[in-house]
């Protein structure tokens, strides 16, 4: 009994991440409880805070959601700052206590979580109905009116657009492992991982997400760029000359123009809503109500990452998001062009763009399941880069950049 309790205490975070893929409500709830508990303990013990980009962003989101809840005079909206506090607790726990084994576990749980999503597809017709069991397993479809003849892969994320974000994270982590084995000339492991890569790629296509398909192409190009730069440039040139063929491969390409027009209308209306609530936004709970009030349509979010941050968390949250993006872009560029011990750079270089790429035409962070995985990744990234030295003298080494970039 004592051994079991020690095991549970040691691997509780990893077990909750695992549950977030197979039983999302239970796993997400437990992660939020862990986050709340850690935040409470940090407050109780008077632990000091070091300002990191992730903590700065979450803090701005918390303040803006408090302000929005007060301005819009709806007490139910205070659930949003409570949720952000739990996110903050998870972030702080990882940046303080996260270790290498936990990050490795997170990577492989995400990879095999994607394989699990794919394995559910043959049984999707039985799992898609809105029953209690299906809601617990995450297979029930949310966000679409009709489930009759629905063919897009849902996995265990309630919606294909949320599922594709988690699948892309798994794919990016797996490709980073492939890079490591290719450099070691370990072709047996690489071949096994290539099979899993094909499974995840097929799963992404089955979600029917056009943004997911485009993001997958970019991630594969980043993978090739890290492996063989000249081949990557040749492939980009070939893709540019055969855009029509790529569009033919894209899922649901017949509705591409119609979807673009719909997105354009949502973005224009969302921008108008932000102008009405420019400072603090409307919170994720208020967006849907305000959109329906002004435009008489049931739209849950702005379908764009930056626009979603501005509409839900106002100028305070949106500008904070832009600042954090710029800081992290600097970090990535710095780490790529300097010769530091970048053991996990490939994992971050391939996975960090996922939210940006899927955030162009959607807002997958609307799902707490996806948001938690993103916060965990962001926490590990901030912890990883906190140990590295970022000096301004690297700007003077431009000639060395170009050689490293191309060769």
Short mmCIF file of C-alpha atoms in Angstrom, two decimals:
data_model
loop_
_atom_site.label_atom_id
_atom_site.label_comp_id
_atom_site.label_asym_id
_atom_site.label_seq_id
_atom_site.Cartn_x
_atom_site.Cartn_y
_atom_site.Cartn_z
CA UNK A 1 0.00 0.00 0.00
CA UNK A 2 2.80 2.38 0.93
CA UNK A 3 4.65 1.56 -2.29
CA UNK A 4 1.51 2.23 -4.34
CA UNK A 5 1.04 5.62 -2.66
CA UNK A 6 4.66 6.55 -3.29
CA UNK A 7 4.31 5.52 -6.95
CA UNK A 8 1.11 7.57 -7.25
CA UNK A 9 2.74 10.61 -5.69
CA UNK A 10 5.81 10.30 -7.90
CA UNK A 11 3.96 9.87 -11.20
CA UNK A 12 0.68 11.67 -10.48
CA UNK A 13 1.23 14.40 -13.07
CA UNK A 14 2.11 11.91 -15.81
CA UNK A 15 -0.92 9.75 -14.96
CA UNK A 16 -3.23 12.78 -15.17
CA UNK A 17 -1.76 13.76 -18.55
CA UNK A 18 -2.37 10.19 -19.71
CA UNK A 19 -5.98 10.32 -18.47
CA UNK A 20 -6.47 13.61 -20.36
CA UNK A 21 -6.10 11.60 -23.59
CA UNK A 22 -8.28 8.60 -22.76
CA UNK A 23 -10.79 10.04 -20.26
CA UNK A 24 -10.57 13.80 -20.89
CA UNK A 25 -13.01 15.15 -18.27
CA UNK A 26 -11.35 13.13 -15.49
CA UNK A 27 -7.79 13.88 -16.60
CA UNK A 28 -8.44 17.60 -17.16
CA UNK A 29 -10.26 17.90 -13.83
CA UNK A 30 -7.39 16.22 -11.95
CA UNK A 31 -4.82 18.47 -13.65
CA UNK A 32 -6.84 21.52 -12.64
CA UNK A 33 -7.01 20.22 -9.06
CA UNK A 34 -3.23 19.67 -9.05
CA UNK A 35 -2.73 23.19 -10.40
CA UNK A 36 -5.03 24.74 -7.79
CA UNK A 37 -3.37 22.78 -4.99
CA UNK A 38 0.15 23.76 -6.08
CA UNK A 39 -0.84 27.42 -6.37
CA UNK A 40 -2.40 27.29 -2.90
CA UNK A 41 0.75 25.69 -1.45
CA UNK A 42 2.98 28.27 -3.13
CA UNK A 43 0.82 31.07 -1.70
CA UNK A 44 0.70 29.43 1.75
CA UNK A 45 4.48 28.95 1.89
CA UNK A 46 5.18 32.42 0.56
CA UNK A 47 7.19 31.09 -2.36
CA UNK A 48 8.60 33.87 -4.51
CA UNK A 49 7.69 34.24 -8.18
CA UNK A 50 10.15 34.77 -11.00
CA UNK A 51 8.54 36.54 -13.93
CA UNK A 52 8.66 34.32 -17.02
CA UNK A 53 6.95 34.89 -20.38
CA UNK A 54 4.33 32.22 -19.67
CA UNK A 55 3.55 33.54 -16.20
CA UNK A 56 3.34 37.08 -17.58
CA UNK A 57 0.79 35.97 -20.20
CA UNK A 58 -1.32 33.98 -17.73
CA UNK A 59 -1.20 36.88 -15.26
CA UNK A 60 -2.46 39.35 -17.89
CA UNK A 61 -5.22 36.91 -18.89
CA UNK A 62 -6.23 36.57 -15.23
CA UNK A 63 -6.42 40.35 -14.68
CA UNK A 64 -8.36 40.92 -17.92
CA UNK A 65 -10.86 38.13 -17.14
CA UNK A 66 -11.47 39.63 -13.67
CA UNK A 67 -12.01 43.05 -15.25
CA UNK A 68 -14.30 41.63 -17.94
CA UNK A 69 -16.40 39.73 -15.40
CA UNK A 70 -16.89 42.93 -13.41
CA UNK A 71 -17.59 45.16 -16.41
CA UNK A 72 -20.08 42.71 -17.97
CA UNK A 73 -21.65 42.13 -14.55
CA UNK A 74 -22.02 38.35 -14.83
CA UNK A 75 -20.87 36.32 -11.85
CA UNK A 76 -20.63 33.11 -13.88
CA UNK A 77 -17.76 34.66 -15.84
CA UNK A 78 -15.61 34.51 -12.69
CA UNK A 79 -15.18 30.80 -13.51
CA UNK A 80 -12.70 31.92 -16.19
CA UNK A 81 -10.18 33.57 -13.81
CA UNK A 82 -10.55 30.52 -11.55
CA UNK A 83 -9.64 28.31 -14.51
CA UNK A 84 -6.65 30.53 -15.35
CA UNK A 85 -5.43 30.25 -11.75
CA UNK A 86 -5.42 26.45 -12.14
CA UNK A 87 -3.49 26.82 -15.41
CA UNK A 88 -1.04 29.05 -13.57
CA UNK A 89 -0.61 26.42 -10.86
CA UNK A 90 0.21 23.70 -13.40
CA UNK A 91 2.65 26.06 -15.13
CA UNK A 92 4.39 26.92 -11.83
CA UNK A 93 4.57 23.27 -10.77
CA UNK A 94 6.38 22.29 -13.97
CA UNK A 95 8.72 25.29 -14.09
CA UNK A 96 9.73 24.58 -10.48
CA UNK A 97 9.58 20.80 -10.22
CA UNK A 98 9.53 19.50 -13.78
CA UNK A 99 12.34 17.14 -14.62
CA UNK A 100 13.72 15.51 -17.75
CA UNK A 101 11.85 12.23 -17.25
CA UNK A 102 8.53 14.09 -16.97
CA UNK A 103 9.11 15.88 -20.27
CA UNK A 104 10.00 12.60 -21.97
CA UNK A 105 6.86 11.02 -20.53
CA UNK A 106 4.79 13.98 -21.77
CA UNK A 107 6.22 13.56 -25.27
CA UNK A 108 5.50 9.83 -25.50
CA UNK A 109 2.05 10.11 -23.89
CA UNK A 110 1.18 12.69 -26.56
CA UNK A 111 2.53 10.44 -29.34
CA UNK A 112 0.65 7.34 -28.21
CA UNK A 113 -2.38 9.48 -27.42
CA UNK A 114 -2.48 10.30 -31.12
CA UNK A 115 -2.24 6.59 -32.00
CA UNK A 116 -5.11 5.96 -29.57
CA UNK A 117 -7.21 8.62 -31.33
CA UNK A 118 -6.55 6.86 -34.63
CA UNK A 119 -7.51 3.46 -33.20
CA UNK A 120 -10.94 4.82 -32.24
CA UNK A 121 -11.86 5.72 -35.83
CA UNK A 122 -13.23 2.29 -36.91
CA UNK A 123 -15.66 2.43 -33.97
CA UNK A 124 -16.55 6.10 -34.29
CA UNK A 125 -20.17 5.52 -35.38
CA UNK A 126 -20.80 3.77 -32.05
CA UNK A 127 -18.88 6.30 -29.97
CA UNK A 128 -20.09 9.58 -31.47
CA UNK A 129 -23.56 9.70 -29.91
CA UNK A 130 -24.11 12.12 -26.97
CA UNK A 131 -24.28 9.57 -24.16
CA UNK A 132 -22.74 9.87 -20.69
CA UNK A 133 -20.13 7.20 -21.43
CA UNK A 134 -19.10 8.92 -24.67
CA UNK A 135 -18.76 12.29 -22.98
CA UNK A 136 -16.49 10.71 -20.36
CA UNK A 137 -14.38 9.03 -23.04
CA UNK A 138 -14.20 12.23 -25.11
CA UNK A 139 -15.59 10.60 -28.24
CA UNK A 140 -18.95 12.39 -28.34
CA UNK A 141 -19.15 15.07 -31.01
CA UNK A 142 -19.55 18.66 -29.80
CA UNK A 143 -19.87 21.73 -32.01
CA UNK A 144 -21.72 20.20 -34.98
CA UNK A 145 -25.47 19.87 -35.34
CA UNK A 146 -25.83 16.52 -37.11
CA UNK A 147 -23.93 13.32 -36.37
CA UNK A 148 -25.53 11.28 -39.15
CA UNK A 149 -22.88 9.99 -41.55
CA UNK A 150 -20.16 12.02 -39.85
CA UNK A 151 -16.79 10.87 -41.20
CA UNK A 152 -14.20 13.25 -39.72
CA UNK A 153 -11.98 11.71 -37.03
CA UNK A 154 -12.92 12.96 -33.56
CA UNK A 155 -10.58 10.86 -31.45
CA UNK A 156 -11.07 11.60 -27.76
CA UNK A 157 -11.14 15.40 -28.02
CA UNK A 158 -14.86 16.04 -28.76
CA UNK A 159 -14.18 17.80 -32.07
CA UNK A 160 -11.88 17.16 -35.08
CA UNK A 161 -10.33 20.63 -34.82
CA UNK A 162 -9.27 19.99 -31.22
CA UNK A 163 -8.16 16.46 -32.08
CA UNK A 164 -5.90 17.65 -34.90
CA UNK A 165 -3.99 19.98 -32.56
CA UNK A 166 -3.11 17.09 -30.24
CA UNK A 167 -2.25 14.87 -33.21
CA UNK A 168 0.09 17.53 -34.58
CA UNK A 169 1.82 17.82 -31.21
CA UNK A 170 2.33 14.05 -31.19
CA UNK A 171 3.63 14.12 -34.77
CA UNK A 172 6.10 16.91 -33.99
CA UNK A 173 7.46 15.05 -30.95
CA UNK A 174 7.80 11.84 -32.97
CA UNK A 175 9.65 13.58 -35.79
CA UNK A 176 12.10 15.01 -33.26
CA UNK A 177 12.80 11.44 -32.11
CA UNK A 178 13.28 10.40 -35.75
CA UNK A 179 15.86 13.17 -36.17
CA UNK A 180 17.76 11.97 -33.14
CA UNK A 181 17.87 8.38 -34.43
CA UNK A 182 18.79 9.43 -37.98
CA UNK A 183 21.79 11.33 -36.62
CA UNK A 184 22.79 8.23 -34.66
CA UNK A 185 22.28 6.08 -37.79
CA UNK A 186 19.85 3.94 -35.78
CA UNK A 187 17.72 2.95 -38.77
CA UNK A 188 15.79 0.19 -36.99
CA UNK A 189 14.22 2.64 -34.52
CA UNK A 190 13.75 5.15 -37.32
CA UNK A 191 11.82 2.64 -39.44
CA UNK A 192 9.52 1.77 -36.53
CA UNK A 193 8.93 5.44 -35.83
CA UNK A 194 8.29 6.04 -39.54
CA UNK A 195 5.35 3.61 -39.34
CA UNK A 196 3.88 5.52 -36.37
CA UNK A 197 4.51 8.76 -38.30
CA UNK A 198 2.38 7.44 -41.17
CA UNK A 199 -0.39 6.56 -38.69
CA UNK A 200 -0.40 10.06 -37.21
CA UNK A 201 -0.25 11.68 -40.65
CA UNK A 202 -3.22 9.61 -41.83
CA UNK A 203 -5.09 10.50 -38.62
CA UNK A 204 -4.51 14.22 -39.31
CA UNK A 205 -5.91 13.81 -42.82
CA UNK A 206 -8.92 11.90 -41.44
CA UNK A 207 -9.80 14.83 -39.17
CA UNK A 208 -10.65 16.71 -42.35
CA UNK A 209 -8.93 19.82 -41.00
CA UNK A 210 -7.51 21.99 -43.77
CA UNK A 211 -5.50 24.01 -41.24
CA UNK A 212 -4.21 20.75 -39.74
CA UNK A 213 -3.18 19.46 -43.17
CA UNK A 214 -1.30 22.70 -43.93
CA UNK A 215 0.34 22.66 -40.50
CA UNK A 216 1.44 19.06 -41.05
CA UNK A 217 3.18 20.04 -44.30
CA UNK A 218 5.02 22.85 -42.52
CA UNK A 219 6.12 20.52 -39.70
CA UNK A 220 7.42 17.97 -42.22
CA UNK A 221 9.35 20.77 -43.97
CA UNK A 222 10.84 21.85 -40.62
CA UNK A 223 11.83 18.23 -40.01
CA UNK A 224 13.53 18.01 -43.41
CA UNK A 225 15.19 21.37 -42.84
CA UNK A 226 16.75 20.10 -39.61
CA UNK A 227 17.86 16.92 -41.36
CA UNK A 228 18.92 18.01 -44.85
CA UNK A 229 18.69 21.69 -45.81
CA UNK A 230 19.47 21.45 -49.57
CA UNK A 231 16.79 18.77 -50.05
CA UNK A 232 14.32 20.99 -48.19
CA UNK A 233 14.89 23.94 -50.51
CA UNK A 234 14.45 21.71 -53.57
CA UNK A 235 11.22 20.30 -52.11
CA UNK A 236 9.85 23.78 -51.33
CA UNK A 237 10.55 24.79 -54.93
CA UNK A 238 8.81 21.65 -56.24
CA UNK A 239 5.80 22.29 -53.96
CA UNK A 240 5.58 25.88 -55.17
CA UNK A 241 5.38 24.62 -58.76
CA UNK A 242 2.70 22.05 -57.91
CA UNK A 243 0.34 23.93 -55.61
CA UNK A 244 -2.67 22.63 -57.49
CA UNK A 245 -1.69 19.03 -56.68
CA UNK A 246 -1.26 19.86 -52.99
CA UNK A 247 -4.69 21.51 -52.93
CA UNK A 248 -6.15 18.35 -54.47
CA UNK A 249 -4.69 16.32 -51.59
CA UNK A 250 -6.09 18.71 -48.99
CA UNK A 251 -9.17 17.27 -47.23
CA UNK A 252 -12.50 18.96 -47.94
CA UNK A 253 -10.84 21.16 -50.57
CA UNK A 254 -14.13 21.54 -52.42
CA UNK A 255 -15.35 23.85 -49.63
CA UNK A 256 -12.14 25.88 -49.37
CA UNK A 257 -13.48 29.16 -50.79
CA UNK A 258 -16.75 28.88 -48.88
CA UNK A 259 -14.86 28.25 -45.64
CA UNK A 260 -12.55 31.21 -46.30
CA UNK A 261 -15.56 33.49 -46.76
CA UNK A 262 -17.11 32.20 -43.53
CA UNK A 263 -13.87 32.77 -41.62
CA UNK A 264 -13.57 36.26 -43.06
CA UNK A 265 -17.07 37.12 -41.84
CA UNK A 266 -16.38 35.71 -38.35
CA UNK A 267 -13.10 37.65 -38.12
CA UNK A 268 -14.79 40.91 -39.17
CA UNK A 269 -17.58 40.44 -36.64
CA UNK A 270 -15.12 39.42 -33.92
CA UNK A 271 -13.08 42.55 -34.52
CA UNK A 272 -16.26 44.59 -34.14
CA UNK A 273 -16.97 42.84 -30.83
CA UNK A 274 -13.45 43.59 -29.63
CA UNK A 275 -14.00 47.27 -30.37
CA UNK A 276 -17.04 47.13 -28.06
CA UNK A 277 -14.98 45.49 -25.27
CA UNK A 278 -11.48 46.64 -26.15
CA UNK A 279 -9.71 46.74 -22.77
CA UNK A 280 -10.71 43.51 -20.98
CA UNK A 281 -12.52 41.55 -23.70
CA UNK A 282 -15.49 39.27 -23.11
CA UNK A 283 -13.92 36.09 -21.63
CA UNK A 284 -14.41 32.74 -23.45
CA UNK A 285 -17.83 32.42 -21.80
CA UNK A 286 -19.01 35.85 -22.89
CA UNK A 287 -17.91 35.69 -26.53
CA UNK A 288 -20.64 33.29 -27.65
CA UNK A 289 -23.38 35.29 -25.93
CA UNK A 290 -22.17 38.61 -27.31
CA UNK A 291 -21.77 37.21 -30.81
CA UNK A 292 -25.31 35.83 -30.75
CA UNK A 293 -26.64 39.10 -29.33
CA UNK A 294 -25.08 41.22 -32.09
CA UNK A 295 -25.11 38.85 -35.09
CA UNK A 296 -27.73 36.20 -34.24
CA UNK A 297 -25.33 33.29 -34.87
CA UNK A 298 -24.02 30.56 -32.55
CA UNK A 299 -20.26 31.07 -32.91
CA UNK A 300 -18.22 29.88 -29.90
CA UNK A 301 -14.92 31.70 -30.60
CA UNK A 302 -13.13 33.95 -33.08
CA UNK A 303 -11.51 31.11 -35.10
CA UNK A 304 -8.11 32.79 -34.93
CA UNK A 305 -5.54 32.65 -32.14
CA UNK A 306 -4.58 36.33 -31.94
CA UNK A 307 -8.09 37.58 -32.60
CA UNK A 308 -9.37 35.12 -30.00
CA UNK A 309 -6.93 36.49 -27.41
CA UNK A 310 -7.96 40.07 -28.14
CA UNK A 311 -11.70 39.37 -28.12
CA UNK A 312 -11.68 37.16 -25.01
CA UNK A 313 -8.98 38.93 -22.97
CA UNK A 314 -9.00 42.39 -24.50
CA UNK A 315 -6.03 44.58 -25.37
CA UNK A 316 -4.35 43.54 -22.11
CA UNK A 317 -4.34 39.82 -22.98
CA UNK A 318 -3.84 40.31 -26.71
CA UNK A 319 -0.80 42.58 -26.40
CA UNK A 320 0.67 40.26 -23.74
CA UNK A 321 0.25 37.37 -26.20
CA UNK A 322 2.08 39.33 -28.92
CA UNK A 323 4.92 40.18 -26.53
CA UNK A 324 5.32 36.53 -25.49
CA UNK A 325 5.29 35.42 -29.14
CA UNK A 326 8.08 37.88 -29.99
CA UNK A 327 10.15 36.79 -26.97
CA UNK A 328 9.82 33.13 -27.90
CA UNK A 329 10.62 33.79 -31.55
CA UNK A 330 13.82 35.49 -30.40
CA UNK A 331 14.65 32.51 -28.18
CA UNK A 332 14.13 30.00 -31.00
CA UNK A 333 16.23 32.00 -33.46
CA UNK A 334 18.96 32.52 -30.86
CA UNK A 335 19.15 28.84 -29.94
CA UNK A 336 19.25 27.79 -33.56
CA UNK A 337 22.10 30.12 -34.53
CA UNK A 338 24.28 29.69 -31.42
CA UNK A 339 26.30 26.66 -30.40
CA UNK A 340 24.82 25.93 -27.00
CA UNK A 341 23.85 22.51 -25.69
CA UNK A 342 20.46 22.36 -27.37
CA UNK A 343 19.60 18.78 -26.49
CA UNK A 344 15.83 19.24 -26.82
CA UNK A 345 15.80 21.98 -29.44
CA UNK A 346 14.30 19.73 -32.13
CA UNK A 347 11.39 18.78 -29.86
CA UNK A 348 10.60 22.43 -29.20
CA UNK A 349 11.39 23.68 -32.70
CA UNK A 350 8.87 21.26 -34.23
CA UNK A 351 6.17 21.42 -31.55
CA UNK A 352 6.03 25.12 -30.63
CA UNK A 353 4.72 26.23 -34.07
CA UNK A 354 1.74 23.84 -33.83
CA UNK A 355 -0.52 26.24 -31.91
CA UNK A 356 0.45 29.13 -34.18
CA UNK A 357 -0.18 27.13 -37.35
CA UNK A 358 -3.53 25.75 -36.19
CA UNK A 359 -4.37 29.18 -34.77
CA UNK A 360 -4.44 30.88 -38.17
CA UNK A 361 -7.92 29.59 -39.05
CA UNK A 362 -9.08 28.22 -35.71
CA UNK A 363 -8.80 28.76 -31.96
CA UNK A 364 -8.01 25.34 -30.52
CA UNK A 365 -7.04 26.78 -27.12
CA UNK A 366 -10.78 27.15 -26.55
CA UNK A 367 -10.63 23.50 -25.42
CA UNK A 368 -9.23 23.11 -21.85
CA UNK A 369 -7.83 19.73 -22.92
CA UNK A 370 -5.72 21.37 -25.65
CA UNK A 371 -4.98 24.45 -23.53
CA UNK A 372 -3.52 22.32 -20.72
CA UNK A 373 -1.21 20.44 -23.10
CA UNK A 374 -0.08 23.80 -24.54
CA UNK A 375 0.56 25.26 -21.08
CA UNK A 376 2.56 22.17 -20.10
CA UNK A 377 4.66 22.51 -23.27
CA UNK A 378 5.11 26.25 -22.66
CA UNK A 379 6.18 25.60 -19.06
CA UNK A 380 8.83 23.09 -20.16
CA UNK A 381 10.05 25.50 -22.83
CA UNK A 382 10.38 28.36 -20.33
CA UNK A 383 12.13 26.07 -17.85
CA UNK A 384 14.48 24.81 -20.57
CA UNK A 385 15.40 28.29 -21.85
CA UNK A 386 15.76 29.72 -18.32
CA UNK A 387 19.02 27.79 -17.98
CA UNK A 388 20.52 29.23 -21.16
CA UNK A 389 22.37 32.48 -21.62
CA UNK A 390 20.89 34.97 -24.10
CA UNK A 391 23.53 37.60 -24.88
CA UNK A 392 23.21 40.41 -27.39
CA UNK A 393 26.68 39.80 -28.92
CA UNK A 394 25.26 37.03 -31.11
CA UNK A 395 23.85 39.69 -33.46
CA UNK A 396 27.40 40.45 -34.61
CA UNK A 397 27.94 36.95 -35.98
CA UNK A 398 25.79 37.34 -39.13
CA UNK A 399 28.30 35.64 -41.51
CA UNK A 400 28.26 32.52 -39.32
CA UNK A 401 24.44 32.46 -39.39
CA UNK A 402 24.23 32.23 -43.14
CA UNK A 403 26.64 29.28 -43.27
CA UNK A 404 24.75 27.43 -40.57
CA UNK A 405 21.38 28.24 -42.15
CA UNK A 406 22.23 26.82 -45.54
CA UNK A 407 24.68 24.08 -44.60
#
